[in-house]
């Protein structure tokens, strides 16, 4: 049921609206003056997109993304620090209650009022729905932001790859996948073994904690030729940035669309990009992303 809300067809219907929003953000870029690309573009577009999909009022995105950022940057044993996690949790319960009263044309409303087949047609509980929100909102807002900002930075640092994109728009598809492989915004995941198993010549026992490092897999020389080279023409590009199999990312189609629109509109409207400051990374060992990205741009037709 949830998958239906994230199909390529469903997500594709958002393209015109997201492209319009991307251009509104680009309109605000100061021509020839330094600005922060993360706050002005790569944080905004994904956040607006996931708010549309989940039916979150756009004004609420400001506080939600602020809590998320502060939670990720805080010194905590959790992915999101507990005090900010609670704020997002409280908001999730509030919006679930609102969708029960006044459903809209959005995925969250659909899930709130859905019945689970095979479970006596019961509905999801408020706690299950809040957990659903807590999974989707940070995933939709944070990881795509990292792929866009980190990918653009890397593209600027590789002018040959920038030229390939400008000279042949068909390279956009490959650039999307290489942005995700290169950045791997979700660095690793941890799971608990449910039984004894031998894997790679090692015995993993029931209850052992096992980490799965997508970042390492995406630099595996047994899978990728020249894995430490940024190459938008890489074929094939079997990265694990969106997971795989039964655990493939629910929002992969949405993320790809956002990255595609970002690349296309940035290159269409910006003639030159210049990095103007040091890189600052989000201080979180679970998610990889830039806190800010200082740029100076020359917009086409505004010299």
PDB file of C-alpha atoms in Angstrom:
ATOM      1  CA  UNK A   1       0.000   0.000   0.000  1.00  0.00           C
ATOM      2  CA  UNK A   2       2.733   2.483   0.955  1.00  0.00           C
ATOM      3  CA  UNK A   3       4.703   1.568  -2.174  1.00  0.00           C
ATOM      4  CA  UNK A   4       1.847   2.819  -4.363  1.00  0.00           C
ATOM      5  CA  UNK A   5       2.498   6.338  -3.148  1.00  0.00           C
ATOM      6  CA  UNK A   6       6.109   6.215  -4.309  1.00  0.00           C
ATOM      7  CA  UNK A   7       5.808   4.592  -7.748  1.00  0.00           C
ATOM      8  CA  UNK A   8       7.613   6.221 -10.668  1.00  0.00           C
ATOM      9  CA  UNK A   9       4.256   7.248 -12.143  1.00  0.00           C
ATOM     10  CA  UNK A  10       2.990   8.803  -8.920  1.00  0.00           C
ATOM     11  CA  UNK A  11       6.260  10.611  -8.244  1.00  0.00           C
ATOM     12  CA  UNK A  12       6.500  11.733 -11.877  1.00  0.00           C
ATOM     13  CA  UNK A  13       3.260  13.659 -11.434  1.00  0.00           C
ATOM     14  CA  UNK A  14       5.176  15.945  -9.052  1.00  0.00           C
ATOM     15  CA  UNK A  15       7.830  16.888 -11.608  1.00  0.00           C
ATOM     16  CA  UNK A  16       6.316  20.136 -12.889  1.00  0.00           C
ATOM     17  CA  UNK A  17       5.611  21.377  -9.364  1.00  0.00           C
ATOM     18  CA  UNK A  18       9.082  20.495  -8.069  1.00  0.00           C
ATOM     19  CA  UNK A  19      10.714  22.078 -11.120  1.00  0.00           C
ATOM     20  CA  UNK A  20       8.712  25.248 -10.481  1.00  0.00           C
ATOM     21  CA  UNK A  21       9.827  25.258  -6.853  1.00  0.00           C
ATOM     22  CA  UNK A  22      13.458  24.646  -7.837  1.00  0.00           C
ATOM     23  CA  UNK A  23      13.367  27.702 -10.088  1.00  0.00           C
ATOM     24  CA  UNK A  24      11.834  29.816  -7.330  1.00  0.00           C
ATOM     25  CA  UNK A  25      14.816  28.875  -5.166  1.00  0.00           C
ATOM     26  CA  UNK A  26      17.238  29.617  -7.994  1.00  0.00           C
ATOM     27  CA  UNK A  27      15.667  33.049  -8.413  1.00  0.00           C
ATOM     28  CA  UNK A  28      16.963  33.893  -4.931  1.00  0.00           C
ATOM     29  CA  UNK A  29      20.620  33.072  -5.681  1.00  0.00           C
ATOM     30  CA  UNK A  30      22.613  36.325  -5.425  1.00  0.00           C
ATOM     31  CA  UNK A  31      24.514  36.747  -8.683  1.00  0.00           C
ATOM     32  CA  UNK A  32      28.261  37.099  -8.066  1.00  0.00           C
ATOM     33  CA  UNK A  33      27.942  37.097  -4.276  1.00  0.00           C
ATOM     34  CA  UNK A  34      28.763  34.336  -1.789  1.00  0.00           C
ATOM     35  CA  UNK A  35      25.832  32.365  -0.342  1.00  0.00           C
ATOM     36  CA  UNK A  36      25.150  29.020   1.328  1.00  0.00           C
ATOM     37  CA  UNK A  37      23.849  26.507  -1.210  1.00  0.00           C
ATOM     38  CA  UNK A  38      22.628  24.074   1.458  1.00  0.00           C
ATOM     39  CA  UNK A  39      20.242  26.485   3.179  1.00  0.00           C
ATOM     40  CA  UNK A  40      19.116  28.179  -0.047  1.00  0.00           C
ATOM     41  CA  UNK A  41      18.589  25.099  -2.211  1.00  0.00           C
ATOM     42  CA  UNK A  42      19.646  21.565  -1.288  1.00  0.00           C
ATOM     43  CA  UNK A  43      17.899  21.610   2.091  1.00  0.00           C
ATOM     44  CA  UNK A  44      14.791  23.383   0.800  1.00  0.00           C
ATOM     45  CA  UNK A  45      13.822  21.377  -2.287  1.00  0.00           C
ATOM     46  CA  UNK A  46      13.818  17.897  -0.644  1.00  0.00           C
ATOM     47  CA  UNK A  47      12.035  19.234   2.425  1.00  0.00           C
ATOM     48  CA  UNK A  48       9.320  20.849   0.325  1.00  0.00           C
ATOM     49  CA  UNK A  49       9.002  17.640  -1.713  1.00  0.00           C
ATOM     50  CA  UNK A  50       8.553  15.311   1.264  1.00  0.00           C
ATOM     51  CA  UNK A  51       6.040  17.760   2.785  1.00  0.00           C
ATOM     52  CA  UNK A  52       3.976  17.570  -0.408  1.00  0.00           C
ATOM     53  CA  UNK A  53       4.086  13.769  -0.398  1.00  0.00           C
ATOM     54  CA  UNK A  54       3.218  13.430   3.296  1.00  0.00           C
ATOM     55  CA  UNK A  55       0.654  16.218   3.325  1.00  0.00           C
ATOM     56  CA  UNK A  56       2.616  18.330   5.812  1.00  0.00           C
ATOM     57  CA  UNK A  57       1.689  22.044   5.653  1.00  0.00           C
ATOM     58  CA  UNK A  58       4.621  23.826   4.016  1.00  0.00           C
ATOM     59  CA  UNK A  59       5.040  26.405   6.818  1.00  0.00           C
ATOM     60  CA  UNK A  60       5.634  23.548   9.290  1.00  0.00           C
ATOM     61  CA  UNK A  61       8.712  22.441   7.336  1.00  0.00           C
ATOM     62  CA  UNK A  62      10.828  25.248   8.827  1.00  0.00           C
ATOM     63  CA  UNK A  63      10.507  24.019  12.402  1.00  0.00           C
ATOM     64  CA  UNK A  64      10.653  20.332  11.437  1.00  0.00           C
ATOM     65  CA  UNK A  65      13.889  20.665   9.473  1.00  0.00           C
ATOM     66  CA  UNK A  66      15.386  22.810  12.235  1.00  0.00           C
ATOM     67  CA  UNK A  67      14.671  20.080  14.802  1.00  0.00           C
ATOM     68  CA  UNK A  68      16.104  17.480  12.451  1.00  0.00           C
ATOM     69  CA  UNK A  69      19.304  19.430  11.845  1.00  0.00           C
ATOM     70  CA  UNK A  70      19.847  20.163  15.536  1.00  0.00           C
ATOM     71  CA  UNK A  71      19.152  16.535  16.381  1.00  0.00           C
ATOM     72  CA  UNK A  72      21.688  15.253  13.859  1.00  0.00           C
ATOM     73  CA  UNK A  73      24.348  17.726  14.957  1.00  0.00           C
ATOM     74  CA  UNK A  74      23.958  17.148  18.696  1.00  0.00           C
ATOM     75  CA  UNK A  75      26.377  14.994  20.673  1.00  0.00           C
ATOM     76  CA  UNK A  76      24.195  11.922  21.189  1.00  0.00           C
ATOM     77  CA  UNK A  77      24.290   8.129  21.118  1.00  0.00           C
ATOM     78  CA  UNK A  78      21.198   8.205  18.903  1.00  0.00           C
ATOM     79  CA  UNK A  79      20.973   9.131  15.228  1.00  0.00           C
ATOM     80  CA  UNK A  80      18.718  12.034  16.264  1.00  0.00           C
ATOM     81  CA  UNK A  81      19.290  13.449  19.757  1.00  0.00           C
ATOM     82  CA  UNK A  82      16.441  12.528  22.107  1.00  0.00           C
ATOM     83  CA  UNK A  83      15.156  16.046  22.850  1.00  0.00           C
ATOM     84  CA  UNK A  84      14.724  16.794  19.143  1.00  0.00           C
ATOM     85  CA  UNK A  85      13.449  13.298  18.386  1.00  0.00           C
ATOM     86  CA  UNK A  86      10.673  13.955  20.922  1.00  0.00           C
ATOM     87  CA  UNK A  87       9.718  17.221  19.208  1.00  0.00           C
ATOM     88  CA  UNK A  88       9.372  15.460  15.844  1.00  0.00           C
ATOM     89  CA  UNK A  89       7.536  12.569  17.541  1.00  0.00           C
ATOM     90  CA  UNK A  90       5.040  14.954  19.144  1.00  0.00           C
ATOM     91  CA  UNK A  91       4.499  16.649  15.789  1.00  0.00           C
ATOM     92  CA  UNK A  92       3.975  13.246  14.135  1.00  0.00           C
ATOM     93  CA  UNK A  93       1.227  12.324  16.607  1.00  0.00           C
ATOM     94  CA  UNK A  94      -0.433  15.710  16.073  1.00  0.00           C
ATOM     95  CA  UNK A  95      -0.491  15.441  12.283  1.00  0.00           C
ATOM     96  CA  UNK A  96      -1.703  11.814  12.429  1.00  0.00           C
ATOM     97  CA  UNK A  97      -4.643  12.992  14.554  1.00  0.00           C
ATOM     98  CA  UNK A  98      -5.329  15.750  12.032  1.00  0.00           C
ATOM     99  CA  UNK A  99      -5.310  13.281   9.114  1.00  0.00           C
ATOM    100  CA  UNK A 100      -7.814  11.107  10.985  1.00  0.00           C
ATOM    101  CA  UNK A 101     -10.162  14.078  11.281  1.00  0.00           C
ATOM    102  CA  UNK A 102      -9.487  15.702   7.919  1.00  0.00           C
ATOM    103  CA  UNK A 103      -7.864  13.354   5.395  1.00  0.00           C
ATOM    104  CA  UNK A 104      -6.285  14.896   2.327  1.00  0.00           C
ATOM    105  CA  UNK A 105      -4.912  13.727  -1.006  1.00  0.00           C
ATOM    106  CA  UNK A 106      -1.565  12.576   0.377  1.00  0.00           C
ATOM    107  CA  UNK A 107       0.223   9.384   1.352  1.00  0.00           C
ATOM    108  CA  UNK A 108      -0.070   9.926   5.095  1.00  0.00           C
ATOM    109  CA  UNK A 109      -3.860  10.314   4.875  1.00  0.00           C
ATOM    110  CA  UNK A 110      -4.051   7.146   2.798  1.00  0.00           C
ATOM    111  CA  UNK A 111      -2.049   5.173   5.350  1.00  0.00           C
ATOM    112  CA  UNK A 112      -3.977   6.584   8.309  1.00  0.00           C
ATOM    113  CA  UNK A 113      -7.265   5.317   6.867  1.00  0.00           C
ATOM    114  CA  UNK A 114      -5.981   2.073   5.342  1.00  0.00           C
ATOM    115  CA  UNK A 115      -6.949  -1.411   6.540  1.00  0.00           C
ATOM    116  CA  UNK A 116      -4.351  -4.154   6.873  1.00  0.00           C
ATOM    117  CA  UNK A 117      -5.340  -7.253   4.952  1.00  0.00           C
ATOM    118  CA  UNK A 118      -4.823 -10.510   6.821  1.00  0.00           C
ATOM    119  CA  UNK A 119      -4.901  -8.771  10.205  1.00  0.00           C
ATOM    120  CA  UNK A 120      -8.678  -8.627  10.649  1.00  0.00           C
ATOM    121  CA  UNK A 121      -8.646  -5.468   8.519  1.00  0.00           C
ATOM    122  CA  UNK A 122      -7.355  -3.419  11.417  1.00  0.00           C
ATOM    123  CA  UNK A 123      -5.970   0.089  10.974  1.00  0.00           C
ATOM    124  CA  UNK A 124      -2.485   1.123  12.017  1.00  0.00           C
ATOM    125  CA  UNK A 125      -2.274   2.489  15.556  1.00  0.00           C
ATOM    126  CA  UNK A 126      -1.302   6.080  16.273  1.00  0.00           C
ATOM    127  CA  UNK A 127       2.107   4.868  17.464  1.00  0.00           C
ATOM    128  CA  UNK A 128       2.693   2.851  14.273  1.00  0.00           C
ATOM    129  CA  UNK A 129       1.678   5.847  12.165  1.00  0.00           C
ATOM    130  CA  UNK A 130       3.960   8.181  14.114  1.00  0.00           C
ATOM    131  CA  UNK A 131       6.822   5.719  13.564  1.00  0.00           C
ATOM    132  CA  UNK A 132       5.984   5.751   9.851  1.00  0.00           C
ATOM    133  CA  UNK A 133       6.253   9.552   9.823  1.00  0.00           C
ATOM    134  CA  UNK A 134       9.511   9.442  11.787  1.00  0.00           C
ATOM    135  CA  UNK A 135      10.948   7.080   9.199  1.00  0.00           C
ATOM    136  CA  UNK A 136       9.862   8.959   6.087  1.00  0.00           C
ATOM    137  CA  UNK A 137      10.309  12.612   6.987  1.00  0.00           C
ATOM    138  CA  UNK A 138      14.000  12.497   7.996  1.00  0.00           C
ATOM    139  CA  UNK A 139      14.794  10.059   5.181  1.00  0.00           C
ATOM    140  CA  UNK A 140      13.107  12.269   2.607  1.00  0.00           C
ATOM    141  CA  UNK A 141      14.524  15.542   3.895  1.00  0.00           C
ATOM    142  CA  UNK A 142      18.085  14.657   4.891  1.00  0.00           C
ATOM    143  CA  UNK A 143      19.591  12.080   2.535  1.00  0.00           C
ATOM    144  CA  UNK A 144      18.572  13.714  -0.759  1.00  0.00           C
ATOM    145  CA  UNK A 145      19.892  17.039   0.496  1.00  0.00           C
ATOM    146  CA  UNK A 146      23.257  15.370   1.068  1.00  0.00           C
ATOM    147  CA  UNK A 147      23.325  13.803  -2.386  1.00  0.00           C
ATOM    148  CA  UNK A 148      22.498  17.118  -4.092  1.00  0.00           C
ATOM    149  CA  UNK A 149      24.926  19.335  -2.164  1.00  0.00           C
ATOM    150  CA  UNK A 150      27.740  16.780  -2.008  1.00  0.00           C
ATOM    151  CA  UNK A 151      27.237  15.860  -5.658  1.00  0.00           C
ATOM    152  CA  UNK A 152      27.356  19.472  -6.812  1.00  0.00           C
ATOM    153  CA  UNK A 153      30.506  20.134  -4.791  1.00  0.00           C
ATOM    154  CA  UNK A 154      32.191  17.105  -6.348  1.00  0.00           C
ATOM    155  CA  UNK A 155      31.013  18.141  -9.819  1.00  0.00           C
ATOM    156  CA  UNK A 156      32.563  21.601  -9.363  1.00  0.00           C
ATOM    157  CA  UNK A 157      35.814  19.949  -8.280  1.00  0.00           C
ATOM    158  CA  UNK A 158      35.786  17.822 -11.464  1.00  0.00           C
ATOM    159  CA  UNK A 159      35.380  20.283 -14.360  1.00  0.00           C
ATOM    160  CA  UNK A 160      35.751  17.484 -16.912  1.00  0.00           C
ATOM    161  CA  UNK A 161      32.616  15.853 -15.495  1.00  0.00           C
ATOM    162  CA  UNK A 162      30.826  19.204 -15.422  1.00  0.00           C
ATOM    163  CA  UNK A 163      31.666  19.628 -19.109  1.00  0.00           C
ATOM    164  CA  UNK A 164      30.287  16.163 -19.913  1.00  0.00           C
ATOM    165  CA  UNK A 165      26.991  17.121 -18.325  1.00  0.00           C
ATOM    166  CA  UNK A 166      26.777  20.504 -20.033  1.00  0.00           C
ATOM    167  CA  UNK A 167      27.659  19.052 -23.435  1.00  0.00           C
ATOM    168  CA  UNK A 168      25.293  16.091 -23.292  1.00  0.00           C
ATOM    169  CA  UNK A 169      22.148  16.252 -21.121  1.00  0.00           C
ATOM    170  CA  UNK A 170      21.735  12.490 -21.531  1.00  0.00           C
ATOM    171  CA  UNK A 171      24.521  12.110 -18.963  1.00  0.00           C
ATOM    172  CA  UNK A 172      22.127  13.338 -16.264  1.00  0.00           C
ATOM    173  CA  UNK A 173      20.889   9.806 -15.598  1.00  0.00           C
ATOM    174  CA  UNK A 174      24.408   8.566 -14.912  1.00  0.00           C
ATOM    175  CA  UNK A 175      25.181  11.645 -12.817  1.00  0.00           C
ATOM    176  CA  UNK A 176      22.226  10.906 -10.523  1.00  0.00           C
ATOM    177  CA  UNK A 177      23.556   7.430  -9.744  1.00  0.00           C
ATOM    178  CA  UNK A 178      27.137   8.627  -9.332  1.00  0.00           C
ATOM    179  CA  UNK A 179      26.030  11.409  -6.953  1.00  0.00           C
ATOM    180  CA  UNK A 180      24.382   8.775  -4.758  1.00  0.00           C
ATOM    181  CA  UNK A 181      27.278   6.279  -4.992  1.00  0.00           C
ATOM    182  CA  UNK A 182      29.906   8.927  -4.313  1.00  0.00           C
ATOM    183  CA  UNK A 183      28.141  10.499  -1.341  1.00  0.00           C
ATOM    184  CA  UNK A 184      26.334   7.445   0.112  1.00  0.00           C
ATOM    185  CA  UNK A 185      24.336   9.661   2.531  1.00  0.00           C
ATOM    186  CA  UNK A 186      23.373   6.628   4.661  1.00  0.00           C
ATOM    187  CA  UNK A 187      26.805   5.326   5.688  1.00  0.00           C
ATOM    188  CA  UNK A 188      25.865   2.109   7.480  1.00  0.00           C
ATOM    189  CA  UNK A 189      23.096   0.230   9.243  1.00  0.00           C
ATOM    190  CA  UNK A 190      23.163  -2.094  12.248  1.00  0.00           C
ATOM    191  CA  UNK A 191      21.096  -5.230  12.668  1.00  0.00           C
ATOM    192  CA  UNK A 192      20.798  -7.968  15.288  1.00  0.00           C
ATOM    193  CA  UNK A 193      21.336 -11.598  14.273  1.00  0.00           C
ATOM    194  CA  UNK A 194      18.220 -13.702  14.882  1.00  0.00           C
ATOM    195  CA  UNK A 195      20.108 -17.011  14.670  1.00  0.00           C
ATOM    196  CA  UNK A 196      23.610 -18.438  14.400  1.00  0.00           C
ATOM    197  CA  UNK A 197      24.988 -18.183  10.868  1.00  0.00           C
ATOM    198  CA  UNK A 198      28.365 -18.497   9.182  1.00  0.00           C
ATOM    199  CA  UNK A 199      29.096 -15.614   6.837  1.00  0.00           C
ATOM    200  CA  UNK A 200      32.359 -14.928   5.051  1.00  0.00           C
ATOM    201  CA  UNK A 201      34.096 -17.608   7.058  1.00  0.00           C
ATOM    202  CA  UNK A 202      33.037 -16.032  10.361  1.00  0.00           C
ATOM    203  CA  UNK A 203      30.468 -17.272  12.863  1.00  0.00           C
ATOM    204  CA  UNK A 204      27.783 -14.708  13.683  1.00  0.00           C
ATOM    205  CA  UNK A 205      25.899 -15.760  16.806  1.00  0.00           C
ATOM    206  CA  UNK A 206      22.312 -15.198  17.829  1.00  0.00           C
ATOM    207  CA  UNK A 207      22.065 -11.693  19.328  1.00  0.00           C
ATOM    208  CA  UNK A 208      25.310 -10.399  17.780  1.00  0.00           C
ATOM    209  CA  UNK A 209      25.203  -6.860  16.404  1.00  0.00           C
ATOM    210  CA  UNK A 210      26.146  -6.672  12.727  1.00  0.00           C
ATOM    211  CA  UNK A 211      26.886  -3.487  10.795  1.00  0.00           C
ATOM    212  CA  UNK A 212      26.359  -3.225   7.042  1.00  0.00           C
ATOM    213  CA  UNK A 213      28.575  -0.540   5.483  1.00  0.00           C
ATOM    214  CA  UNK A 214      27.030   0.823   2.297  1.00  0.00           C
ATOM    215  CA  UNK A 215      29.849   3.393   2.091  1.00  0.00           C
ATOM    216  CA  UNK A 216      32.431   0.620   1.902  1.00  0.00           C
ATOM    217  CA  UNK A 217      30.370  -1.396  -0.574  1.00  0.00           C
ATOM    218  CA  UNK A 218      30.134   1.633  -2.853  1.00  0.00           C
ATOM    219  CA  UNK A 219      33.940   1.776  -3.019  1.00  0.00           C
ATOM    220  CA  UNK A 220      34.413  -1.977  -3.540  1.00  0.00           C
ATOM    221  CA  UNK A 221      37.095  -2.592  -6.175  1.00  0.00           C
ATOM    222  CA  UNK A 222      35.629  -6.056  -6.809  1.00  0.00           C
ATOM    223  CA  UNK A 223      32.445  -4.372  -8.085  1.00  0.00           C
ATOM    224  CA  UNK A 224      33.553  -0.970  -9.429  1.00  0.00           C
ATOM    225  CA  UNK A 225      36.371  -0.117 -11.792  1.00  0.00           C
ATOM    226  CA  UNK A 226      38.392   2.760 -10.291  1.00  0.00           C
ATOM    227  CA  UNK A 227      35.999   3.082  -7.339  1.00  0.00           C
ATOM    228  CA  UNK A 228      37.698   6.240  -6.015  1.00  0.00           C
ATOM    229  CA  UNK A 229      37.186   8.074  -9.304  1.00  0.00           C
ATOM    230  CA  UNK A 230      34.092  10.268  -9.720  1.00  0.00           C
ATOM    231  CA  UNK A 231      32.663   9.247 -13.106  1.00  0.00           C
ATOM    232  CA  UNK A 232      29.154  10.200 -14.240  1.00  0.00           C
ATOM    233  CA  UNK A 233      29.465   7.854 -17.245  1.00  0.00           C
ATOM    234  CA  UNK A 234      30.062   4.818 -15.020  1.00  0.00           C
ATOM    235  CA  UNK A 235      28.313   1.735 -16.430  1.00  0.00           C
ATOM    236  CA  UNK A 236      27.117  -0.325 -14.736  1.00  0.00           C
ATOM    237  CA  UNK A 237      26.734   1.495 -11.446  1.00  0.00           C
ATOM    238  CA  UNK A 238      25.438  -1.113  -9.007  1.00  0.00           C
ATOM    239  CA  UNK A 239      25.716   1.070  -5.914  1.00  0.00           C
ATOM    240  CA  UNK A 240      23.865   0.358  -2.683  1.00  0.00           C
ATOM    241  CA  UNK A 241      22.942   3.966  -1.953  1.00  0.00           C
ATOM    242  CA  UNK A 242      19.253   3.058  -2.175  1.00  0.00           C
ATOM    243  CA  UNK A 243      19.610  -0.351  -0.527  1.00  0.00           C
ATOM    244  CA  UNK A 244      18.647  -3.498  -2.409  1.00  0.00           C
ATOM    245  CA  UNK A 245      16.109  -6.315  -2.624  1.00  0.00           C
ATOM    246  CA  UNK A 246      13.290  -6.218  -0.106  1.00  0.00           C
ATOM    247  CA  UNK A 247      15.031  -3.338   1.650  1.00  0.00           C
ATOM    248  CA  UNK A 248      15.306  -0.983  -1.320  1.00  0.00           C
ATOM    249  CA  UNK A 249      14.589   2.652  -0.435  1.00  0.00           C
ATOM    250  CA  UNK A 250      10.888   3.467  -0.539  1.00  0.00           C
ATOM    251  CA  UNK A 251      11.572   6.986  -1.817  1.00  0.00           C
ATOM    252  CA  UNK A 252      14.220   6.130  -4.431  1.00  0.00           C
ATOM    253  CA  UNK A 253      12.084   7.381  -7.342  1.00  0.00           C
ATOM    254  CA  UNK A 254      11.378  10.659  -5.518  1.00  0.00           C
ATOM    255  CA  UNK A 255      15.060  11.141  -4.653  1.00  0.00           C
ATOM    256  CA  UNK A 256      16.126  10.490  -8.247  1.00  0.00           C
ATOM    257  CA  UNK A 257      13.566  13.000  -9.503  1.00  0.00           C
ATOM    258  CA  UNK A 258      14.754  15.686  -7.072  1.00  0.00           C
ATOM    259  CA  UNK A 259      18.408  15.141  -8.027  1.00  0.00           C
ATOM    260  CA  UNK A 260      17.517  15.164 -11.738  1.00  0.00           C
ATOM    261  CA  UNK A 261      15.604  18.441 -11.470  1.00  0.00           C
ATOM    262  CA  UNK A 262      18.392  19.979  -9.391  1.00  0.00           C
ATOM    263  CA  UNK A 263      21.107  19.092 -11.891  1.00  0.00           C
ATOM    264  CA  UNK A 264      19.103  20.162 -14.925  1.00  0.00           C
ATOM    265  CA  UNK A 265      17.909  23.496 -13.555  1.00  0.00           C
ATOM    266  CA  UNK A 266      21.233  24.422 -11.946  1.00  0.00           C
ATOM    267  CA  UNK A 267      23.130  23.843 -15.191  1.00  0.00           C
ATOM    268  CA  UNK A 268      20.423  25.509 -17.284  1.00  0.00           C
ATOM    269  CA  UNK A 269      20.484  28.707 -15.255  1.00  0.00           C
ATOM    270  CA  UNK A 270      24.024  28.935 -13.863  1.00  0.00           C
ATOM    271  CA  UNK A 271      26.964  29.621 -16.140  1.00  0.00           C
ATOM    272  CA  UNK A 272      29.734  29.258 -13.556  1.00  0.00           C
ATOM    273  CA  UNK A 273      30.084  27.817 -10.039  1.00  0.00           C
ATOM    274  CA  UNK A 274      32.873  28.710  -7.615  1.00  0.00           C
ATOM    275  CA  UNK A 275      33.566  27.134  -4.222  1.00  0.00           C
ATOM    276  CA  UNK A 276      34.363  29.964  -1.819  1.00  0.00           C
ATOM    277  CA  UNK A 277      34.798  28.408   1.603  1.00  0.00           C
ATOM    278  CA  UNK A 278      35.947  25.340   3.532  1.00  0.00           C
ATOM    279  CA  UNK A 279      33.707  22.297   3.711  1.00  0.00           C
ATOM    280  CA  UNK A 280      31.854  21.614   6.968  1.00  0.00           C
ATOM    281  CA  UNK A 281      30.390  18.141   7.430  1.00  0.00           C
ATOM    282  CA  UNK A 282      27.429  17.222   9.621  1.00  0.00           C
ATOM    283  CA  UNK A 283      28.950  15.793  12.852  1.00  0.00           C
ATOM    284  CA  UNK A 284      27.082  12.500  12.672  1.00  0.00           C
ATOM    285  CA  UNK A 285      28.694   9.090  12.085  1.00  0.00           C
ATOM    286  CA  UNK A 286      25.511   7.509  10.737  1.00  0.00           C
ATOM    287  CA  UNK A 287      24.551  10.013   8.030  1.00  0.00           C
ATOM    288  CA  UNK A 288      26.930  11.846   5.709  1.00  0.00           C
ATOM    289  CA  UNK A 289      26.177  15.380   4.583  1.00  0.00           C
ATOM    290  CA  UNK A 290      27.389  18.962   4.341  1.00  0.00           C
ATOM    291  CA  UNK A 291      26.361  21.478   6.976  1.00  0.00           C
ATOM    292  CA  UNK A 292      26.867  24.237   4.449  1.00  0.00           C
ATOM    293  CA  UNK A 293      28.396  24.813   1.028  1.00  0.00           C
ATOM    294  CA  UNK A 294      29.715  28.321   0.332  1.00  0.00           C
ATOM    295  CA  UNK A 295      29.328  29.191  -3.348  1.00  0.00           C
ATOM    296  CA  UNK A 296      29.529  32.094  -5.759  1.00  0.00           C
ATOM    297  CA  UNK A 297      27.645  31.722  -9.030  1.00  0.00           C
ATOM    298  CA  UNK A 298      27.316  33.584 -12.290  1.00  0.00           C
ATOM    299  CA  UNK A 299      23.762  33.209 -13.518  1.00  0.00           C
ATOM    300  CA  UNK A 300      23.112  33.140 -17.256  1.00  0.00           C
ATOM    301  CA  UNK A 301      21.853  36.414 -18.640  1.00  0.00           C
ATOM    302  CA  UNK A 302      22.643  38.321 -15.439  1.00  0.00           C
ATOM    303  CA  UNK A 303      26.292  39.264 -15.955  1.00  0.00           C
TER     304      UNK A 303
END
